Amino acid sequence: TLRSRLASGQPLGPVLARLPGEAPPALARFAETAPPTEPALRLSFEESVRAARAQVAEGQPRGIGSLFTIRRGEDVIWGDANEAILERARRSLTAGDLAGAVRHLNQLPDSHRAPMQGWIAQAEALVAARAALRDLAGG
């Protein structure tokens, strides 16, 4: 029941109250608040990336390198190397590896990661809640 409520973005309080003992903090934080869902995170990822790019671009001089990036696979040949990190995060998210997407985004420099911190925090909260569910199921 906890797993289905978490997956559908429903608060976990009614089910957490039936657990013996205290609920793990990663789950308890969603007792009354709806948790983020992976589909919602997928839908908001590109918007978060665009907002981050815009914020980073405001602080940088405009040049031809800011207009496009040339890549060979995941290697950036010319342009912003952070685009390769964003692409790896995007691919992980598309493959259903939310934890992998977060790991990639955490490799970005602070100037690029800070504008995406809201999205990253939501994704980390969902990853932590899923890990807590696995621990409960195994213990």
XYZ file of N, CA and C in Angstrom, residues 68-113:
138
model
N 25.416 26.837 -29.233
C 25.259 25.412 -29.507
C 26.458 24.632 -28.987
N 26.265 23.324 -28.932
C 27.285 22.399 -28.451
C 27.448 21.306 -29.495
N 28.683 20.939 -29.767
C 28.955 19.836 -30.688
C 29.433 18.666 -29.852
N 28.764 17.524 -30.005
C 29.104 16.328 -29.240
C 29.365 15.168 -30.160
N 30.222 14.277 -29.707
C 30.402 12.972 -30.339
C 30.043 11.981 -29.243
N 28.842 11.425 -29.353
C 28.349 10.584 -28.269
C 28.146 11.445 -27.033
N 28.787 11.065 -25.939
C 28.682 11.842 -24.711
C 29.838 12.816 -24.537
N 30.807 12.798 -25.449
C 31.954 13.699 -25.359
C 31.617 15.033 -26.017
N 31.901 16.119 -25.295
C 31.688 17.450 -25.852
C 32.952 17.850 -26.593
N 32.813 18.084 -27.888
C 33.943 18.490 -28.714
C 34.101 20.003 -28.656
N 32.975 20.701 -28.685
C 33.011 22.155 -28.626
C 31.742 22.652 -27.960
N 31.878 23.576 -27.029
C 30.719 24.128 -26.343
C 30.802 23.865 -24.852
N 29.671 23.916 -24.212
C 29.574 23.778 -22.761
C 29.634 22.311 -22.350
N 30.688 21.935 -21.623
C 30.858 20.543 -21.178
C 29.742 20.106 -20.249
N 29.071 21.046 -19.607
C 27.976 20.689 -18.710
C 26.785 20.111 -19.462
N 26.721 20.388 -20.747
C 25.646 19.818 -21.567
C 25.749 18.289 -21.618
N 26.964 17.764 -21.589
C 27.134 16.304 -21.583
C 26.595 15.710 -20.294
N 26.810 16.396 -19.178
C 26.291 15.924 -17.890
C 24.774 15.954 -17.910
N 24.198 17.024 -18.433
C 22.740 17.108 -18.531
C 22.175 16.004 -19.417
N 22.888 15.693 -20.496
C 22.429 14.623 -21.394
C 22.468 13.265 -20.690
N 23.511 13.004 -19.917
C 23.578 11.740 -19.170
C 22.451 11.667 -18.143
N 22.162 12.785 -17.496
C 21.051 12.822 -16.535
C 19.729 12.564 -17.245
N 19.554 13.183 -18.402
C 18.329 13.003 -19.189
C 18.159 11.533 -19.590
N 19.229 10.919 -20.044
C 19.166 9.504 -20.455
C 18.844 8.600 -19.268
N 19.437 8.875 -18.124
C 19.139 8.079 -16.929
C 17.670 8.213 -16.555
N 17.171 9.430 -16.589
C 15.767 9.664 -16.248
C 14.846 8.953 -17.228
N 15.156 9.023 -18.500
C 14.356 8.354 -19.527
C 14.356 6.839 -19.324
N 15.477 6.307 -18.856
C 15.596 4.866 -18.621
C 14.975 4.436 -17.299
N 14.441 5.389 -16.537
C 13.817 5.043 -15.253
C 14.798 4.989 -14.094
N 16.002 5.499 -14.290
C 17.024 5.509 -13.247
C 17.083 6.901 -12.625
N 16.153 7.172 -11.735
C 16.068 8.477 -11.097
C 17.302 8.755 -10.242
N 17.775 7.749 -9.519
C 18.977 7.917 -8.699
C 20.182 8.251 -9.577
N 20.285 7.620 -10.737
C 21.372 7.908 -11.663
C 21.300 9.331 -12.184
N 20.098 9.797 -12.483
C 19.928 11.176 -12.951
C 20.411 12.158 -11.890
N 20.064 11.895 -10.640
C 20.498 12.764 -9.542
C 22.018 12.731 -9.404
N 22.600 11.539 -9.508
C 24.071 11.432 -9.423
C 24.746 12.277 -10.496
N 24.232 12.225 -11.705
C 24.810 13.024 -12.784
C 24.657 14.516 -12.503
N 23.467 14.932 -12.096
C 23.240 16.352 -11.846
C 24.112 16.872 -10.707
N 24.427 16.032 -9.757
C 25.289 16.450 -8.658
C 26.735 16.632 -9.096
N 27.066 16.246 -10.323
C 28.406 16.474 -10.876
C 28.532 17.855 -11.502
N 27.421 18.542 -11.690
C 27.459 19.883 -12.254
C 28.125 20.847 -11.280
N 28.795 21.879 -11.788
C 29.338 22.893 -10.882
C 28.186 23.626 -10.186
N 28.474 24.215 -9.041
C 27.429 24.901 -8.273
C 26.643 25.910 -9.102
N 27.325 26.626 -9.985
C 26.651 27.646 -10.788
C 25.566 27.053 -11.683
N 25.731 25.811 -12.093
C 24.749 25.142 -12.947
C 23.758 24.310 -12.135
N 24.228 23.774 -11.007
C 23.368 22.917 -10.187
C 22.390 23.732 -9.340
